[in-house]
PDB file of C-alpha atoms in Angstrom:
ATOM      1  CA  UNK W   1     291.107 -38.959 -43.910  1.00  0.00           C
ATOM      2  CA  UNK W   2     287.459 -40.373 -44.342  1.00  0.00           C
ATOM      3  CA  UNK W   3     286.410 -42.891 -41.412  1.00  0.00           C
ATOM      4  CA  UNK W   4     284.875 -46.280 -42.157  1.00  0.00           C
ATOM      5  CA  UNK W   5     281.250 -46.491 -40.678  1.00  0.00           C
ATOM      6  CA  UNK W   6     282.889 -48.247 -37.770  1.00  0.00           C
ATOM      7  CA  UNK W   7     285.198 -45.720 -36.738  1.00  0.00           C
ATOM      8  CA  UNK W   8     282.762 -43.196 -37.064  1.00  0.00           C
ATOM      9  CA  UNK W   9     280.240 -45.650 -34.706  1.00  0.00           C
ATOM     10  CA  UNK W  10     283.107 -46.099 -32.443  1.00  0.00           C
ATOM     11  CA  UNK W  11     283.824 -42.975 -31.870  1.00  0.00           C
ATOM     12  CA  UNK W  12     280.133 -41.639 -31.099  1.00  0.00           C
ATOM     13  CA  UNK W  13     280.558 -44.296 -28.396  1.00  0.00           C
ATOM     14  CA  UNK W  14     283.253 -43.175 -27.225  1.00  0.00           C
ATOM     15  CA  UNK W  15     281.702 -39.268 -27.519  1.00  0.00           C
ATOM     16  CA  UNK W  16     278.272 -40.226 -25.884  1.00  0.00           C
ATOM     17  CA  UNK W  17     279.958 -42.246 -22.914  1.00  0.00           C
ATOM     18  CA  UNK W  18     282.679 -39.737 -21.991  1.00  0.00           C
ATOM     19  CA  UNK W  19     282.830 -39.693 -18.013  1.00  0.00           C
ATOM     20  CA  UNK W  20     281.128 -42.821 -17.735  1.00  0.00           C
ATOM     21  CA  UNK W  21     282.663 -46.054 -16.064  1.00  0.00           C
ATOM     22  CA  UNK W  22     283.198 -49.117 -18.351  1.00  0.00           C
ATOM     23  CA  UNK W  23     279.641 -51.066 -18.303  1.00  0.00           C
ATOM     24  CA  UNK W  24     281.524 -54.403 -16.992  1.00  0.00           C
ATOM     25  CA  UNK W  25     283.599 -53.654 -14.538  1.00  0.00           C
ATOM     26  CA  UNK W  26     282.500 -49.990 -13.341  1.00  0.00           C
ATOM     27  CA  UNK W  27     286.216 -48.511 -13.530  1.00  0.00           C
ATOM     28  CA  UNK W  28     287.021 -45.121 -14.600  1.00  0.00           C
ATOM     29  CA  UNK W  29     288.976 -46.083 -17.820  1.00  0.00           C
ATOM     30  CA  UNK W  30     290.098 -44.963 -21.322  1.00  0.00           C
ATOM     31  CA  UNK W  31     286.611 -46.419 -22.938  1.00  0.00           C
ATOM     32  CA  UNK W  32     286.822 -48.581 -26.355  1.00  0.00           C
ATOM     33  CA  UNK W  33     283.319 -49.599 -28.133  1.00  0.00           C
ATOM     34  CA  UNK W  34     282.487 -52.715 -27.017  1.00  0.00           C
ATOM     35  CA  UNK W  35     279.517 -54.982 -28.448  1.00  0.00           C
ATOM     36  CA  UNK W  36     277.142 -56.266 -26.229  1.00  0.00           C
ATOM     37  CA  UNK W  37     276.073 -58.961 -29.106  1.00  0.00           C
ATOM     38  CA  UNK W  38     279.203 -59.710 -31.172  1.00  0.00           C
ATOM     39  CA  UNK W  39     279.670 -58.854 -34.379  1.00  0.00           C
ATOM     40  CA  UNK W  40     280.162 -62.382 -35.162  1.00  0.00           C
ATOM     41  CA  UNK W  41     276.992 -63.020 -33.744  1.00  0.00           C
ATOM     42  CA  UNK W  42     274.949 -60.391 -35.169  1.00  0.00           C
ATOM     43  CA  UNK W  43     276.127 -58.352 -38.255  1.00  0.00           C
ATOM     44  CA  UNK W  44     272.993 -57.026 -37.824  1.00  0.00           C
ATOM     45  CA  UNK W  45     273.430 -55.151 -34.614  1.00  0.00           C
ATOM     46  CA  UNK W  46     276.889 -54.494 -35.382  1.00  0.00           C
ATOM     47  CA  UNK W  47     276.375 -50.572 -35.581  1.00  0.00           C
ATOM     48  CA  UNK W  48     273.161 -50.299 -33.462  1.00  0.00           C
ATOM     49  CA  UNK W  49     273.865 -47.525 -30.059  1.00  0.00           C
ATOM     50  CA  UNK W  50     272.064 -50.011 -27.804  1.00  0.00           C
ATOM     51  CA  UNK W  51     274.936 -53.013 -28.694  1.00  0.00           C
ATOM     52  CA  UNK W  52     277.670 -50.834 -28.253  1.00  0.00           C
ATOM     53  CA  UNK W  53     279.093 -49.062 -24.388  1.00  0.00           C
ATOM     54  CA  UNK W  54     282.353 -47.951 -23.588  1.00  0.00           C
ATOM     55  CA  UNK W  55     284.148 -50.606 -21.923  1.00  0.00           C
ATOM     56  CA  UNK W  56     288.081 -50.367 -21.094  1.00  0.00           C
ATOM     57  CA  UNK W  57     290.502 -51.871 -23.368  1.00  0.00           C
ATOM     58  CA  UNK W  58     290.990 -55.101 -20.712  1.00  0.00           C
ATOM     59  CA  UNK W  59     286.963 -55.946 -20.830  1.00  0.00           C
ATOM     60  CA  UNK W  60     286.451 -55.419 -24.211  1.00  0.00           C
ATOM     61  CA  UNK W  61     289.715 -57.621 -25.533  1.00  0.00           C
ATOM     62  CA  UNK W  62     292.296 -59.773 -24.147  1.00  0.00           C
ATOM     63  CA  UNK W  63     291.983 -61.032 -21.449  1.00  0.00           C
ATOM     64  CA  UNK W  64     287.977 -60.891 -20.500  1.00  0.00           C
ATOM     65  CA  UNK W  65     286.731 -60.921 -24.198  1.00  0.00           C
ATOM     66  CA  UNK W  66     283.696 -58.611 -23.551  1.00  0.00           C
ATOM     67  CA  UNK W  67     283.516 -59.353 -19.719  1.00  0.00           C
ATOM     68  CA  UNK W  68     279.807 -60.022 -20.640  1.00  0.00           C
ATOM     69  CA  UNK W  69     278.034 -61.276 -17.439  1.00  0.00           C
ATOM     70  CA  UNK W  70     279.118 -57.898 -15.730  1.00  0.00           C
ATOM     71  CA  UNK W  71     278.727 -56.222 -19.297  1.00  0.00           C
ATOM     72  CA  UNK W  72     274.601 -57.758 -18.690  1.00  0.00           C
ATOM     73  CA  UNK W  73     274.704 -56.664 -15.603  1.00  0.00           C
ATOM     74  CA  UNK W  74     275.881 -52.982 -16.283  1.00  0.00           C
ATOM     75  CA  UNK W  75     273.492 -52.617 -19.138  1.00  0.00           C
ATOM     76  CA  UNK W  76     270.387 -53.368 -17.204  1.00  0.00           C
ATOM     77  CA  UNK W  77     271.224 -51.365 -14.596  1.00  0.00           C
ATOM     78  CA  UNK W  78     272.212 -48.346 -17.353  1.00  0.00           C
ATOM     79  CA  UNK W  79     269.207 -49.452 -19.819  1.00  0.00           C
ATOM     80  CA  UNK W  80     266.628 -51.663 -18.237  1.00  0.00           C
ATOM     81  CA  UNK W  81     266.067 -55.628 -18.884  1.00  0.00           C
ATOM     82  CA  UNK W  82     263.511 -54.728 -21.792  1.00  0.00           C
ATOM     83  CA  UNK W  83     266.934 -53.499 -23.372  1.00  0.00           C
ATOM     84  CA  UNK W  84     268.889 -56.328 -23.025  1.00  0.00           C
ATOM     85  CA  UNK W  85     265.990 -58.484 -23.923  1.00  0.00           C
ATOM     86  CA  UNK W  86     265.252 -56.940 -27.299  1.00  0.00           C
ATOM     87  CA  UNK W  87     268.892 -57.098 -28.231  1.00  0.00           C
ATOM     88  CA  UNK W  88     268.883 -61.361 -27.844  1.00  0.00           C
ATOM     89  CA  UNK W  89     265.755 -61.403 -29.531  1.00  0.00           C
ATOM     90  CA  UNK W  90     267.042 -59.457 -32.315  1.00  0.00           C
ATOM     91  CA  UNK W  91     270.073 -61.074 -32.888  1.00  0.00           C
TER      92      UNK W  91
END
């Protein structure tokens, strides 16, 4: 079965942050692609590596929806400001 771009995206997420804690809440979880920048907000980003982290299923839906002051806080401490910086101004 061919994967849509997203599942293949999703899944090199999921690859490259293998062993890592989810970037909100810093538990050792079953990791899900989360967006840093919605999709909604940014088709754009929506299959760029620096939007997306492995976050667990509870950050990245129901009932934190993206958990995304910790999810800031986790990706300047795994990327740097200048990271999260570019991604708002290239929304």
């Amino acid at each position: 079965k061919k994967l849509s771009k997203q599942a293949k995206i999703n899944k090199l997420v999921r690859e490259r942050d293998a062993g890592k804690p989810c970037i909100s809440c810093g538990e050792y979880k079953p990791l899900e692609a989360g967006h840093y920048i919605a999709v909604s907000k940014s088709t754009k980003l929506r299959y760029d590596l620096r939007n997306i982290h492995g976050q667990c299923r509870a950050c990245n839906g129901h009932p934190l929806y993206g958990n995304l002051v910790n999810y800031r806080k986790g990706l300047i401490s795994r990327c740097g400001l200048e990271s999260v910086e570019w991604l708002h101004n290239n929304k």
